[in-house]
Amino acid sequence: MEFKLNEDQQMIHDLAKDFAESVLQPRIDEIEAGEMTEVSNGQKHPQLPHDIHQQLAECGFIGISFPEEYNGMGMGHVEQAIVIKELSRVSPSVGKCLDVYILVWRLWTCMPTMSRR
């Protein structure tokens, strides 16, 4: 069986690959080390630099599989996997963070009413 990306999937692949190579690769040491950020209990933990989060959102990667009604791109699991794979190829940390963001969002949307969200 041969699997080929459709036009939209190829566009997402190319965008994610370009992002990984042009944004993540030049800063890989900084990204993998993390930016020390104080959390609610007063301890400091390494996190992705804030500007990387911003750029992931601006490219639509964080909302790749979110419904359009929630300002997502409304794409599916294949497109999500393409993005995570391409980002992880350069920075496993960024790929994993994106995967966790999407997982948490999916759990949030499983709640039965908007009042619980």
Tab-separated table of C-alpha atoms in Angstrom:
chain	number	residue	atom	x	y	z
A	1	MET	CA	0.000	0.000	0.000
A	2	GLU	CA	1.328	3.402	-0.935
A	3	PHE	CA	0.578	6.388	1.256
A	4	LYS	CA	0.819	9.868	-0.219
A	5	LEU	CA	0.047	13.165	1.424
A	6	ASN	CA	-2.779	15.188	-0.056
A	7	GLU	CA	-2.208	18.825	-1.017
A	8	ASP	CA	-3.152	20.216	2.428
A	9	GLN	CA	-1.047	17.618	4.233
A	10	GLN	CA	1.956	18.369	2.020
A	11	MET	CA	1.544	22.089	2.754
A	12	ILE	CA	1.438	21.392	6.516
A	13	HIS	CA	4.475	19.115	6.191
A	14	ASP	CA	6.450	21.780	4.347
A	15	LEU	CA	5.439	24.502	6.824
A	16	ALA	CA	6.403	22.359	9.838
A	17	LYS	CA	9.694	21.298	8.253
A	18	ASP	CA	10.577	24.901	7.410
A	19	PHE	CA	9.642	26.046	10.925
A	20	ALA	CA	11.766	23.318	12.496
A	21	GLU	CA	14.779	24.102	10.347
A	22	SER	CA	14.583	27.909	10.368
A	23	VAL	CA	13.249	28.633	13.882
A	24	LEU	CA	14.132	25.651	16.074
A	25	GLN	CA	17.444	24.439	14.659
A	26	PRO	CA	19.365	27.715	15.178
A	27	ARG	CA	18.255	27.793	18.836
A	28	ILE	CA	18.341	24.091	19.617
A	29	ASP	CA	20.700	24.323	22.613
A	30	GLU	CA	18.609	27.076	24.220
A	31	ILE	CA	15.347	25.226	23.541
A	32	GLU	CA	16.551	21.872	24.873
A	33	ALA	CA	18.001	23.507	28.017
A	34	GLY	CA	14.733	25.337	28.673
A	35	GLU	CA	13.940	28.748	30.077
A	36	MET	CA	13.785	28.725	33.875
A	37	THR	CA	10.297	29.802	34.904
A	38	GLU	CA	8.804	30.081	38.371
A	39	VAL	CA	5.678	27.972	38.846
A	40	SER	CA	2.839	28.335	41.345
A	41	ASN	CA	4.677	26.644	44.240
A	42	GLY	CA	7.637	29.024	43.887
A	43	GLN	CA	9.993	26.481	42.360
A	44	LYS	CA	11.679	27.079	39.027
A	45	HIS	CA	11.378	24.605	36.166
A	46	PRO	CA	12.711	24.684	32.617
A	47	GLN	CA	10.111	25.460	29.965
A	48	LEU	CA	10.196	26.242	26.285
A	49	PRO	CA	11.038	29.876	25.594
A	50	HIS	CA	7.862	31.954	25.470
A	51	ASP	CA	8.541	33.246	21.971
A	52	ILE	CA	8.641	29.657	20.678
A	53	HIS	CA	5.151	29.103	22.131
A	54	GLN	CA	4.008	32.284	20.390
A	55	GLN	CA	5.431	31.194	17.057
A	56	LEU	CA	3.870	27.730	17.341
A	57	ALA	CA	0.500	29.403	17.903
A	58	GLU	CA	0.980	31.896	15.066
A	59	CYS	CA	1.713	29.056	12.644
A	60	GLY	CA	-1.441	27.267	13.803
A	61	PHE	CA	0.435	24.246	15.108
A	62	ILE	CA	-1.015	24.385	18.630
A	63	GLY	CA	-4.552	24.409	17.242
A	64	ILE	CA	-3.923	22.132	14.274
A	65	SER	CA	-6.577	19.598	15.260
A	66	PHE	CA	-8.868	21.904	17.245
A	67	PRO	CA	-12.269	22.596	15.674
A	68	GLU	CA	-12.581	25.896	13.850
A	69	GLU	CA	-15.287	26.957	16.339
A	70	TYR	CA	-12.493	27.094	18.949
A	71	ASN	CA	-10.200	29.029	16.579
A	72	GLY	CA	-8.344	25.899	15.544
A	73	MET	CA	-7.429	24.771	12.056
A	74	GLY	CA	-9.960	21.925	12.085
A	75	MET	CA	-7.548	19.376	10.659
A	76	GLY	CA	-7.216	15.746	11.704
A	77	HIS	CA	-4.865	13.364	13.423
A	78	VAL	CA	-2.753	12.779	10.318
A	79	GLU	CA	-1.938	16.488	10.023
A	80	GLN	CA	-1.261	16.641	13.760
A	81	ALA	CA	1.130	13.687	13.486
A	82	ILE	CA	2.898	15.291	10.508
A	83	VAL	CA	3.560	18.474	12.493
A	84	ILE	CA	4.715	16.640	15.637
A	85	LYS	CA	7.020	14.399	13.574
A	86	GLU	CA	8.657	17.288	11.723
A	87	LEU	CA	9.149	19.386	14.869
A	88	SER	CA	10.446	16.379	16.817
A	89	ARG	CA	12.937	15.606	14.074
A	90	VAL	CA	14.795	18.793	15.080
A	91	SER	CA	13.632	19.252	18.689
A	92	PRO	CA	12.066	16.344	20.561
A	93	SER	CA	11.187	18.764	23.379
A	94	VAL	CA	9.061	20.976	21.141
A	95	GLY	CA	7.348	17.985	19.554
A	96	LYS	CA	6.532	16.503	22.952
A	97	CYS	CA	5.270	19.823	24.323
A	98	LEU	CA	2.968	20.228	21.341
A	99	ASP	CA	1.716	16.671	21.821
A	100	VAL	CA	0.950	17.384	25.502
A	101	TYR	CA	-0.831	20.671	24.673
A	102	ILE	CA	-3.097	18.833	22.263
A	103	LEU	CA	-3.714	16.000	24.748
A	104	VAL	CA	-4.716	18.437	27.494
A	105	TRP	CA	-7.005	20.270	25.100
A	106	ARG	CA	-8.628	16.974	24.096
A	107	LEU	CA	-9.260	16.148	27.767
A	108	TRP	CA	-10.717	19.623	28.288
A	109	THR	CA	-13.142	19.149	25.416
A	110	CYS	CA	-14.343	15.840	26.864
A	111	MET	CA	-15.934	17.690	29.771
A	112	PRO	CA	-19.719	17.533	29.300
A	113	THR	CA	-20.670	21.185	29.676
A	114	MET	CA	-19.216	24.590	28.896
A	115	SER	CA	-19.704	25.581	32.558
A	116	ARG	CA	-17.071	23.018	33.563
A	117	ARG	CA	-14.598	24.345	31.013
